[in-house]
Structures are given as C-alpha cells and as structure tokens.
Amino acid sequence: MSLEVPYLVKERPDTGLFNAKLGIWLFLASEVMLFGALFSTYIMLRVGAPPGTWPHGSSILNVPIGAFNTIVLIGSSVTMVMAWASLKLKDFKKFKFFLGATIGLAFVFLIVKAFEYGAKFEHHLFPSHSTFLAIYFTLTGLHALHIIGGIVVNSYFWGPGAKLWTTRPEQFVNRIEIAGLYWHFVDLVWIFLFPILYLL
C-alpha cells in the first residue's frame, strides 16, 4: 500500500498554501535574516568609518559591468515567469525555451562576475586589501553561490525532472513556481547589492 503525501497540489486548510510553497517561504525567511545581517553589518561599518576613509564604490568597482549584470538578472526573472506561465498554458515547448533562457542568463551573470573578480585580482585587490573589498567579496560571493544553486535546481527541472510533467503536471507546475520564488529572491538581493556596493 502506497502512502500519498498530502497537499502537494492542494492548499493546506491551515495556511492556505501547498506544502512546497510553505516550505520555500520559511526558507526564504531564513535567507532574509542571513542577508539582512550582512547588509546591517555593512551599514554599521560604513556609518562608523572615519570621514573620508570609506571608498566610493564607483572608484573601485566597474559600474557599467554591475549595471549590465543587473539587467541580465532582471531579464532572467522575466524568463522564469514566462516558463511558469507557459506551463499554466500547457505549452511545454515554450516552458523549455524560457527555462533554458533563465539558465543561460544565470551563466552569463556568473561569467561576467568571474571576469570582474579576475580584474580585481590582477590589480591586487583582494578581500584583505580593505574592509570595503572584504564586504564586497563576501556579499557578491555568497550571492554567486545562490545563483549556482538556482542553476542546479532549474537545470534539473529543465532536464530529468521534467518527466514529472507527463505524470503529474499540476505538481510539476507547483515545483516551477517554487523554483521561481527562489530565483526572484536571488534577483532581488542583487537589486539591493548593486546600488549599495557600486553606486553609494
């Protein structure tokens, strides 16, 4: 006798959410606390720095590259929504295209970030060089790890995980929605990172 896990598709009566959505919101709450603590640390260090000692981000970082990566991630959020919407419209071919585009844009972001890191290292700008660079590498490095996590999950759903569409399409749509919520959070973190590191 097989036991069916409840609320994989239907909403729970106590929360109004299906299990995976409840789980992702709890997970994202912990992520908000993680990044919130790091952002707070940055603000306290910057406000507490003696006048004239804290560098302006644009004097060390490449603003056009950061802006380009911002556009890339915003574009990937759009393609992620389109992938989910394609499944709602039962167009699996378009889903594969849009999710593939999301994965591709994520790789573009990482490649650009790798070149940006490489340029810093060539100029001997390491985390040990200054408090600002230590914060920059910590925040952007942690964010890059989250991008890699998103690539792994979305690649699974684009590849072997997509088999669920033929057997349990509603559950598969829910999984893509959850992956999308995570991806939008990662994009939102960068939207905060870009101005506070590159522009302020």
JSON list of C-alpha atoms in Angstrom, two decimals:
[
{"chain": "A", "resi": 1, "resn": "MET", "atom": "CA", "xyz": [0.00, 0.00, 0.00]},
{"chain": "A", "resi": 2, "resn": "SER", "atom": "CA", "xyz": [1.50, 3.36, -1.05]},
{"chain": "A", "resi": 3, "resn": "LEU", "atom": "CA", "xyz": [1.04, 6.40, 1.11]},
{"chain": "A", "resi": 4, "resn": "GLU", "atom": "CA", "xyz": [0.24, 9.65, -0.66]},
{"chain": "A", "resi": 5, "resn": "VAL", "atom": "CA", "xyz": [1.89, 12.79, 0.71]},
{"chain": "A", "resi": 6, "resn": "PRO", "atom": "CA", "xyz": [-0.92, 15.32, 1.25]},
{"chain": "A", "resi": 7, "resn": "TYR", "atom": "CA", "xyz": [-1.02, 18.92, -0.03]},
{"chain": "A", "resi": 8, "resn": "LEU", "atom": "CA", "xyz": [1.44, 18.50, -2.88]},
{"chain": "A", "resi": 9, "resn": "VAL", "atom": "CA", "xyz": [-1.04, 20.27, -5.15]},
{"chain": "A", "resi": 10, "resn": "LYS", "atom": "CA", "xyz": [-3.99, 21.30, -2.99]},
{"chain": "A", "resi": 11, "resn": "GLU", "atom": "CA", "xyz": [-3.64, 24.08, -0.45]},
{"chain": "A", "resi": 12, "resn": "ARG", "atom": "CA", "xyz": [-3.44, 23.27, 3.24]},
{"chain": "A", "resi": 13, "resn": "PRO", "atom": "CA", "xyz": [-6.55, 24.39, 5.16]},
{"chain": "A", "resi": 14, "resn": "ASP", "atom": "CA", "xyz": [-4.45, 25.85, 8.00]},
{"chain": "A", "resi": 15, "resn": "THR", "atom": "CA", "xyz": [-2.09, 28.03, 5.90]},
{"chain": "A", "resi": 16, "resn": "GLY", "atom": "CA", "xyz": [-3.77, 28.35, 2.51]},
{"chain": "A", "resi": 17, "resn": "LEU", "atom": "CA", "xyz": [-0.52, 27.16, 0.89]},
{"chain": "A", "resi": 18, "resn": "PHE", "atom": "CA", "xyz": [0.56, 23.82, -0.54]},
{"chain": "A", "resi": 19, "resn": "ASN", "atom": "CA", "xyz": [3.47, 22.17, 1.27]},
{"chain": "A", "resi": 20, "resn": "ALA", "atom": "CA", "xyz": [6.28, 23.28, -1.01]},
{"chain": "A", "resi": 21, "resn": "LYS", "atom": "CA", "xyz": [5.17, 26.91, -1.02]},
{"chain": "A", "resi": 22, "resn": "LEU", "atom": "CA", "xyz": [5.02, 26.93, 2.77]},
{"chain": "A", "resi": 23, "resn": "GLY", "atom": "CA", "xyz": [8.49, 25.40, 2.86]},
{"chain": "A", "resi": 24, "resn": "ILE", "atom": "CA", "xyz": [10.00, 27.91, 0.42]},
{"chain": "A", "resi": 25, "resn": "TRP", "atom": "CA", "xyz": [8.57, 30.89, 2.31]},
{"chain": "A", "resi": 26, "resn": "LEU", "atom": "CA", "xyz": [10.11, 29.58, 5.54]},
{"chain": "A", "resi": 27, "resn": "PHE", "atom": "CA", "xyz": [13.41, 29.02, 3.76]},
{"chain": "A", "resi": 28, "resn": "LEU", "atom": "CA", "xyz": [13.35, 32.49, 2.20]},
{"chain": "A", "resi": 29, "resn": "ALA", "atom": "CA", "xyz": [12.62, 33.99, 5.63]},
{"chain": "A", "resi": 30, "resn": "SER", "atom": "CA", "xyz": [15.88, 32.46, 6.88]},
{"chain": "A", "resi": 31, "resn": "GLU", "atom": "CA", "xyz": [17.68, 33.84, 3.80]},
{"chain": "A", "resi": 32, "resn": "VAL", "atom": "CA", "xyz": [16.30, 37.32, 4.51]},
{"chain": "A", "resi": 33, "resn": "MET", "atom": "CA", "xyz": [17.79, 37.06, 8.01]},
{"chain": "A", "resi": 34, "resn": "LEU", "atom": "CA", "xyz": [21.15, 35.96, 6.58]},
{"chain": "A", "resi": 35, "resn": "PHE", "atom": "CA", "xyz": [21.43, 38.74, 4.02]},
{"chain": "A", "resi": 36, "resn": "GLY", "atom": "CA", "xyz": [19.79, 41.21, 6.39]},
{"chain": "A", "resi": 37, "resn": "ALA", "atom": "CA", "xyz": [22.55, 40.60, 8.94]},
{"chain": "A", "resi": 38, "resn": "LEU", "atom": "CA", "xyz": [25.22, 41.11, 6.27]},
{"chain": "A", "resi": 39, "resn": "PHE", "atom": "CA", "xyz": [23.59, 44.29, 4.96]},
{"chain": "A", "resi": 40, "resn": "SER", "atom": "CA", "xyz": [23.28, 45.59, 8.54]},
{"chain": "A", "resi": 41, "resn": "THR", "atom": "CA", "xyz": [26.97, 44.86, 9.14]},
{"chain": "A", "resi": 42, "resn": "TYR", "atom": "CA", "xyz": [27.86, 46.79, 6.00]},
{"chain": "A", "resi": 43, "resn": "ILE", "atom": "CA", "xyz": [25.78, 49.80, 7.09]},
{"chain": "A", "resi": 44, "resn": "MET", "atom": "CA", "xyz": [27.23, 49.84, 10.61]},
{"chain": "A", "resi": 45, "resn": "LEU", "atom": "CA", "xyz": [30.82, 49.61, 9.34]},
{"chain": "A", "resi": 46, "resn": "ARG", "atom": "CA", "xyz": [30.26, 52.31, 6.74]},
{"chain": "A", "resi": 47, "resn": "VAL", "atom": "CA", "xyz": [28.48, 54.71, 9.10]},
{"chain": "A", "resi": 48, "resn": "GLY", "atom": "CA", "xyz": [31.13, 54.11, 11.76]},
{"chain": "A", "resi": 49, "resn": "ALA", "atom": "CA", "xyz": [34.08, 54.69, 9.43]},
{"chain": "A", "resi": 50, "resn": "PRO", "atom": "CA", "xyz": [36.01, 57.95, 9.96]},
{"chain": "A", "resi": 51, "resn": "PRO", "atom": "CA", "xyz": [35.03, 60.68, 7.46]},
{"chain": "A", "resi": 52, "resn": "GLY", "atom": "CA", "xyz": [36.78, 60.35, 4.13]},
{"chain": "A", "resi": 53, "resn": "THR", "atom": "CA", "xyz": [38.11, 56.84, 4.76]},
{"chain": "A", "resi": 54, "resn": "TRP", "atom": "CA", "xyz": [35.33, 54.81, 3.16]},
{"chain": "A", "resi": 55, "resn": "PRO", "atom": "CA", "xyz": [35.80, 54.49, -0.62]},
{"chain": "A", "resi": 56, "resn": "HIS", "atom": "CA", "xyz": [33.05, 55.31, -3.07]},
{"chain": "A", "resi": 57, "resn": "GLY", "atom": "CA", "xyz": [32.03, 52.08, -4.80]},
{"chain": "A", "resi": 58, "resn": "SER", "atom": "CA", "xyz": [32.41, 53.53, -8.30]},
{"chain": "A", "resi": 59, "resn": "SER", "atom": "CA", "xyz": [36.07, 54.33, -7.60]},
{"chain": "A", "resi": 60, "resn": "ILE", "atom": "CA", "xyz": [36.89, 50.62, -7.20]},
{"chain": "A", "resi": 61, "resn": "LEU", "atom": "CA", "xyz": [34.08, 48.73, -8.92]},
{"chain": "A", "resi": 62, "resn": "ASN", "atom": "CA", "xyz": [33.04, 48.75, -12.57]},
{"chain": "A", "resi": 63, "resn": "VAL", "atom": "CA", "xyz": [29.57, 50.34, -12.60]},
{"chain": "A", "resi": 64, "resn": "PRO", "atom": "CA", "xyz": [28.71, 49.51, -16.26]},
{"chain": "A", "resi": 65, "resn": "ILE", "atom": "CA", "xyz": [29.51, 45.82, -15.65]},
{"chain": "A", "resi": 66, "resn": "GLY", "atom": "CA", "xyz": [27.39, 45.84, -12.49]},
{"chain": "A", "resi": 67, "resn": "ALA", "atom": "CA", "xyz": [24.54, 47.55, -14.37]},
{"chain": "A", "resi": 68, "resn": "PHE", "atom": "CA", "xyz": [24.81, 45.00, -17.20]},
{"chain": "A", "resi": 69, "resn": "ASN", "atom": "CA", "xyz": [24.57, 42.13, -14.72]},
{"chain": "A", "resi": 70, "resn": "THR", "atom": "CA", "xyz": [21.55, 43.81, -13.11]},
{"chain": "A", "resi": 71, "resn": "ILE", "atom": "CA", "xyz": [19.79, 43.86, -16.50]},
{"chain": "A", "resi": 72, "resn": "VAL", "atom": "CA", "xyz": [20.77, 40.22, -17.05]},
{"chain": "A", "resi": 73, "resn": "LEU", "atom": "CA", "xyz": [19.22, 39.13, -13.75]},
{"chain": "A", "resi": 74, "resn": "ILE", "atom": "CA", "xyz": [16.05, 41.17, -14.26]},
{"chain": "A", "resi": 75, "resn": "GLY", "atom": "CA", "xyz": [15.74, 39.53, -17.67]},
{"chain": "A", "resi": 76, "resn": "SER", "atom": "CA", "xyz": [16.17, 36.10, -16.08]},
{"chain": "A", "resi": 77, "resn": "SER", "atom": "CA", "xyz": [13.31, 36.86, -13.68]},
{"chain": "A", "resi": 78, "resn": "VAL", "atom": "CA", "xyz": [11.09, 37.67, -16.67]},
{"chain": "A", "resi": 79, "resn": "THR", "atom": "CA", "xyz": [12.01, 34.41, -18.43]},
{"chain": "A", "resi": 80, "resn": "MET", "atom": "CA", "xyz": [11.38, 32.48, -15.19]},
{"chain": "A", "resi": 81, "resn": "VAL", "atom": "CA", "xyz": [7.85, 33.91, -15.01]},
{"chain": "A", "resi": 82, "resn": "MET", "atom": "CA", "xyz": [7.33, 33.08, -18.68]},
{"chain": "A", "resi": 83, "resn": "ALA", "atom": "CA", "xyz": [8.44, 29.49, -18.06]},
{"chain": "A", "resi": 84, "resn": "TRP", "atom": "CA", "xyz": [5.85, 29.11, -15.30]},
{"chain": "A", "resi": 85, "resn": "ALA", "atom": "CA", "xyz": [3.15, 30.86, -17.38]},
{"chain": "A", "resi": 86, "resn": "SER", "atom": "CA", "xyz": [3.90, 28.53, -20.31]},
{"chain": "A", "resi": 87, "resn": "LEU", "atom": "CA", "xyz": [3.16, 25.53, -18.11]},
{"chain": "A", "resi": 88, "resn": "LYS", "atom": "CA", "xyz": [-0.08, 27.11, -16.93]},
{"chain": "A", "resi": 89, "resn": "LEU", "atom": "CA", "xyz": [-0.98, 27.43, -20.63]},
{"chain": "A", "resi": 90, "resn": "LYS", "atom": "CA", "xyz": [0.10, 23.81, -21.15]},
{"chain": "A", "resi": 91, "resn": "ASP", "atom": "CA", "xyz": [2.81, 24.78, -23.63]},
{"chain": "A", "resi": 92, "resn": "PHE", "atom": "CA", "xyz": [5.72, 22.55, -22.63]},
{"chain": "A", "resi": 93, "resn": "LYS", "atom": "CA", "xyz": [7.88, 23.56, -25.59]},
{"chain": "A", "resi": 94, "resn": "LYS", "atom": "CA", "xyz": [7.79, 27.23, -24.57]},
{"chain": "A", "resi": 95, "resn": "PHE", "atom": "CA", "xyz": [8.45, 26.23, -20.97]},
{"chain": "A", "resi": 96, "resn": "LYS", "atom": "CA", "xyz": [11.68, 24.50, -22.05]},
{"chain": "A", "resi": 97, "resn": "PHE", "atom": "CA", "xyz": [12.71, 27.56, -24.06]},
{"chain": "A", "resi": 98, "resn": "PHE", "atom": "CA", "xyz": [12.08, 30.08, -21.28]},
{"chain": "A", "resi": 99, "resn": "LEU", "atom": "CA", "xyz": [13.60, 27.97, -18.51]},
{"chain": "A", "resi": 100, "resn": "GLY", "atom": "CA", "xyz": [16.61, 27.33, -20.74]},
{"chain": "A", "resi": 101, "resn": "ALA", "atom": "CA", "xyz": [16.89, 31.11, -21.25]},
{"chain": "A", "resi": 102, "resn": "THR", "atom": "CA", "xyz": [16.78, 31.61, -17.47]},
{"chain": "A", "resi": 103, "resn": "ILE", "atom": "CA", "xyz": [19.63, 29.13, -17.01]},
{"chain": "A", "resi": 104, "resn": "GLY", "atom": "CA", "xyz": [21.60, 30.74, -19.85]},
{"chain": "A", "resi": 105, "resn": "LEU", "atom": "CA", "xyz": [21.22, 34.24, -18.37]},
{"chain": "A", "resi": 106, "resn": "ALA", "atom": "CA", "xyz": [22.36, 32.91, -14.98]},
{"chain": "A", "resi": 107, "resn": "PHE", "atom": "CA", "xyz": [25.54, 31.60, -16.63]},
{"chain": "A", "resi": 108, "resn": "VAL", "atom": "CA", "xyz": [26.05, 34.97, -18.31]},
{"chain": "A", "resi": 109, "resn": "PHE", "atom": "CA", "xyz": [25.85, 36.64, -14.90]},
{"chain": "A", "resi": 110, "resn": "LEU", "atom": "CA", "xyz": [28.43, 34.25, -13.42]},
{"chain": "A", "resi": 111, "resn": "ILE", "atom": "CA", "xyz": [30.82, 34.59, -16.36]},
{"chain": "A", "resi": 112, "resn": "VAL", "atom": "CA", "xyz": [30.70, 38.39, -16.15]},
{"chain": "A", "resi": 113, "resn": "LYS", "atom": "CA", "xyz": [31.22, 38.20, -12.38]},
{"chain": "A", "resi": 114, "resn": "ALA", "atom": "CA", "xyz": [34.21, 35.87, -12.88]},
{"chain": "A", "resi": 115, "resn": "PHE", "atom": "CA", "xyz": [35.81, 38.40, -15.26]},
{"chain": "A", "resi": 116, "resn": "GLU", "atom": "CA", "xyz": [35.10, 41.15, -12.74]},
{"chain": "A", "resi": 117, "resn": "TYR", "atom": "CA", "xyz": [36.74, 39.14, -9.95]},
{"chain": "A", "resi": 118, "resn": "GLY", "atom": "CA", "xyz": [39.69, 38.37, -12.24]},
{"chain": "A", "resi": 119, "resn": "ALA", "atom": "CA", "xyz": [40.23, 42.07, -12.95]},
{"chain": "A", "resi": 120, "resn": "LYS", "atom": "CA", "xyz": [40.26, 42.81, -9.21]},
{"chain": "A", "resi": 121, "resn": "PHE", "atom": "CA", "xyz": [42.82, 40.08, -8.55]},
{"chain": "A", "resi": 122, "resn": "GLU", "atom": "CA", "xyz": [45.04, 41.31, -11.41]},
{"chain": "A", "resi": 123, "resn": "HIS", "atom": "CA", "xyz": [45.14, 44.71, -9.71]},
{"chain": "A", "resi": 124, "resn": "HIS", "atom": "CA", "xyz": [45.92, 43.03, -6.36]},
{"chain": "A", "resi": 125, "resn": "LEU", "atom": "CA", "xyz": [42.52, 43.99, -4.92]},
{"chain": "A", "resi": 126, "resn": "PHE", "atom": "CA", "xyz": [41.82, 41.10, -2.55]},
{"chain": "A", "resi": 127, "resn": "PRO", "atom": "CA", "xyz": [39.40, 40.85, 0.38]},
{"chain": "A", "resi": 128, "resn": "SER", "atom": "CA", "xyz": [42.34, 41.50, 2.72]},
{"chain": "A", "resi": 129, "resn": "HIS", "atom": "CA", "xyz": [43.03, 44.85, 0.99]},
{"chain": "A", "resi": 130, "resn": "SER", "atom": "CA", "xyz": [40.25, 46.78, 2.75]},
{"chain": "A", "resi": 131, "resn": "THR", "atom": "CA", "xyz": [37.05, 46.40, 4.75]},
{"chain": "A", "resi": 132, "resn": "PHE", "atom": "CA", "xyz": [35.08, 47.52, 1.70]},
{"chain": "A", "resi": 133, "resn": "LEU", "atom": "CA", "xyz": [36.55, 44.78, -0.50]},
{"chain": "A", "resi": 134, "resn": "ALA", "atom": "CA", "xyz": [36.07, 42.19, 2.23]},
{"chain": "A", "resi": 135, "resn": "ILE", "atom": "CA", "xyz": [32.37, 43.09, 2.32]},
{"chain": "A", "resi": 136, "resn": "TYR", "atom": "CA", "xyz": [32.17, 43.21, -1.49]},
{"chain": "A", "resi": 137, "resn": "PHE", "atom": "CA", "xyz": [33.64, 39.74, -1.96]},
{"chain": "A", "resi": 138, "resn": "THR", "atom": "CA", "xyz": [31.59, 38.27, 0.93]},
{"chain": "A", "resi": 139, "resn": "LEU", "atom": "CA", "xyz": [28.25, 39.62, -0.29]},
{"chain": "A", "resi": 140, "resn": "THR", "atom": "CA", "xyz": [28.77, 39.03, -4.01]},
{"chain": "A", "resi": 141, "resn": "GLY", "atom": "CA", "xyz": [30.42, 35.64, -3.41]},
{"chain": "A", "resi": 142, "resn": "LEU", "atom": "CA", "xyz": [27.51, 34.45, -1.28]},
{"chain": "A", "resi": 143, "resn": "HIS", "atom": "CA", "xyz": [25.11, 35.75, -3.90]},
{"chain": "A", "resi": 144, "resn": "ALA", "atom": "CA", "xyz": [27.03, 33.89, -6.63]},
{"chain": "A", "resi": 145, "resn": "LEU", "atom": "CA", "xyz": [26.66, 30.66, -4.62]},
{"chain": "A", "resi": 146, "resn": "HIS", "atom": "CA", "xyz": [22.90, 31.23, -4.59]},
{"chain": "A", "resi": 147, "resn": "ILE", "atom": "CA", "xyz": [22.99, 31.76, -8.37]},
{"chain": "A", "resi": 148, "resn": "ILE", "atom": "CA", "xyz": [24.80, 28.41, -8.75]},
{"chain": "A", "resi": 149, "resn": "GLY", "atom": "CA", "xyz": [22.15, 26.76, -6.56]},
{"chain": "A", "resi": 150, "resn": "GLY", "atom": "CA", "xyz": [19.43, 28.19, -8.79]},
{"chain": "A", "resi": 151, "resn": "ILE", "atom": "CA", "xyz": [21.20, 26.91, -11.90]},
{"chain": "A", "resi": 152, "resn": "VAL", "atom": "CA", "xyz": [21.39, 23.40, -10.42]},
{"chain": "A", "resi": 153, "resn": "VAL", "atom": "CA", "xyz": [17.69, 23.33, -9.49]},
{"chain": "A", "resi": 154, "resn": "ASN", "atom": "CA", "xyz": [16.47, 24.85, -12.76]},
{"chain": "A", "resi": 155, "resn": "SER", "atom": "CA", "xyz": [18.72, 22.57, -14.81]},
{"chain": "A", "resi": 156, "resn": "TYR", "atom": "CA", "xyz": [17.20, 19.57, -13.05]},
{"chain": "A", "resi": 157, "resn": "PHE", "atom": "CA", "xyz": [13.68, 20.76, -13.86]},
{"chain": "A", "resi": 158, "resn": "TRP", "atom": "CA", "xyz": [14.71, 21.50, -17.44]},
{"chain": "A", "resi": 159, "resn": "GLY", "atom": "CA", "xyz": [16.22, 18.01, -17.80]},
{"chain": "A", "resi": 160, "resn": "PRO", "atom": "CA", "xyz": [15.37, 14.82, -15.88]},
{"chain": "A", "resi": 161, "resn": "GLY", "atom": "CA", "xyz": [12.90, 16.48, -13.52]},
{"chain": "A", "resi": 162, "resn": "ALA", "atom": "CA", "xyz": [10.71, 17.49, -16.46]},
{"chain": "A", "resi": 163, "resn": "LYS", "atom": "CA", "xyz": [9.44, 13.89, -16.68]},
{"chain": "A", "resi": 164, "resn": "LEU", "atom": "CA", "xyz": [7.00, 14.79, -13.91]},
{"chain": "A", "resi": 165, "resn": "TRP", "atom": "CA", "xyz": [5.10, 16.92, -16.44]},
{"chain": "A", "resi": 166, "resn": "THR", "atom": "CA", "xyz": [3.84, 13.76, -18.16]},
{"chain": "A", "resi": 167, "resn": "THR", "atom": "CA", "xyz": [2.73, 12.01, -14.97]},
{"chain": "A", "resi": 168, "resn": "ARG", "atom": "CA", "xyz": [1.75, 14.77, -12.52]},
{"chain": "A", "resi": 169, "resn": "PRO", "atom": "CA", "xyz": [1.55, 18.09, -14.38]},
{"chain": "A", "resi": 170, "resn": "GLU", "atom": "CA", "xyz": [-0.04, 20.08, -11.53]},
{"chain": "A", "resi": 171, "resn": "GLN", "atom": "CA", "xyz": [2.71, 19.07, -9.12]},
{"chain": "A", "resi": 172, "resn": "PHE", "atom": "CA", "xyz": [5.33, 19.97, -11.72]},
{"chain": "A", "resi": 173, "resn": "VAL", "atom": "CA", "xyz": [3.79, 23.44, -12.19]},
{"chain": "A", "resi": 174, "resn": "ASN", "atom": "CA", "xyz": [3.96, 23.91, -8.42]},
{"chain": "A", "resi": 175, "resn": "ARG", "atom": "CA", "xyz": [7.64, 22.95, -8.38]},
{"chain": "A", "resi": 176, "resn": "ILE", "atom": "CA", "xyz": [8.44, 25.51, -11.07]},
{"chain": "A", "resi": 177, "resn": "GLU", "atom": "CA", "xyz": [6.53, 28.13, -9.09]},
{"chain": "A", "resi": 178, "resn": "ILE", "atom": "CA", "xyz": [8.69, 27.34, -6.04]},
{"chain": "A", "resi": 179, "resn": "ALA", "atom": "CA", "xyz": [11.89, 27.48, -8.09]},
{"chain": "A", "resi": 180, "resn": "GLY", "atom": "CA", "xyz": [10.68, 30.82, -9.43]},
{"chain": "A", "resi": 181, "resn": "LEU", "atom": "CA", "xyz": [10.13, 32.25, -5.95]},
{"chain": "A", "resi": 182, "resn": "TYR", "atom": "CA", "xyz": [13.68, 31.32, -5.03]},
{"chain": "A", "resi": 183, "resn": "TRP", "atom": "CA", "xyz": [15.03, 32.82, -8.26]},
{"chain": "A", "resi": 184, "resn": "HIS", "atom": "CA", "xyz": [13.15, 36.10, -7.75]},
{"chain": "A", "resi": 185, "resn": "PHE", "atom": "CA", "xyz": [14.61, 36.33, -4.25]},
{"chain": "A", "resi": 186, "resn": "VAL", "atom": "CA", "xyz": [18.14, 35.89, -5.62]},
{"chain": "A", "resi": 187, "resn": "ASP", "atom": "CA", "xyz": [17.46, 38.61, -8.19]},
{"chain": "A", "resi": 188, "resn": "LEU", "atom": "CA", "xyz": [16.02, 40.91, -5.52]},
{"chain": "A", "resi": 189, "resn": "VAL", "atom": "CA", "xyz": [19.16, 40.51, -3.39]},
{"chain": "A", "resi": 190, "resn": "TRP", "atom": "CA", "xyz": [21.27, 41.68, -6.34]},
{"chain": "A", "resi": 191, "resn": "ILE", "atom": "CA", "xyz": [18.97, 44.67, -6.89]},
{"chain": "A", "resi": 192, "resn": "PHE", "atom": "CA", "xyz": [19.91, 45.74, -3.35]},
{"chain": "A", "resi": 193, "resn": "LEU", "atom": "CA", "xyz": [23.58, 44.78, -3.73]},
{"chain": "A", "resi": 194, "resn": "PHE", "atom": "CA", "xyz": [24.19, 46.75, -6.89]},
{"chain": "A", "resi": 195, "resn": "PRO", "atom": "CA", "xyz": [23.33, 50.23, -5.58]},
{"chain": "A", "resi": 196, "resn": "ILE", "atom": "CA", "xyz": [24.83, 49.88, -2.10]},
{"chain": "A", "resi": 197, "resn": "LEU", "atom": "CA", "xyz": [28.14, 48.48, -3.38]},
{"chain": "A", "resi": 198, "resn": "TYR", "atom": "CA", "xyz": [28.55, 50.10, -6.80]},
{"chain": "A", "resi": 199, "resn": "LEU", "atom": "CA", "xyz": [26.74, 53.43, -6.53]},
{"chain": "A", "resi": 200, "resn": "LEU", "atom": "CA", "xyz": [26.83, 54.65, -2.91]}
]
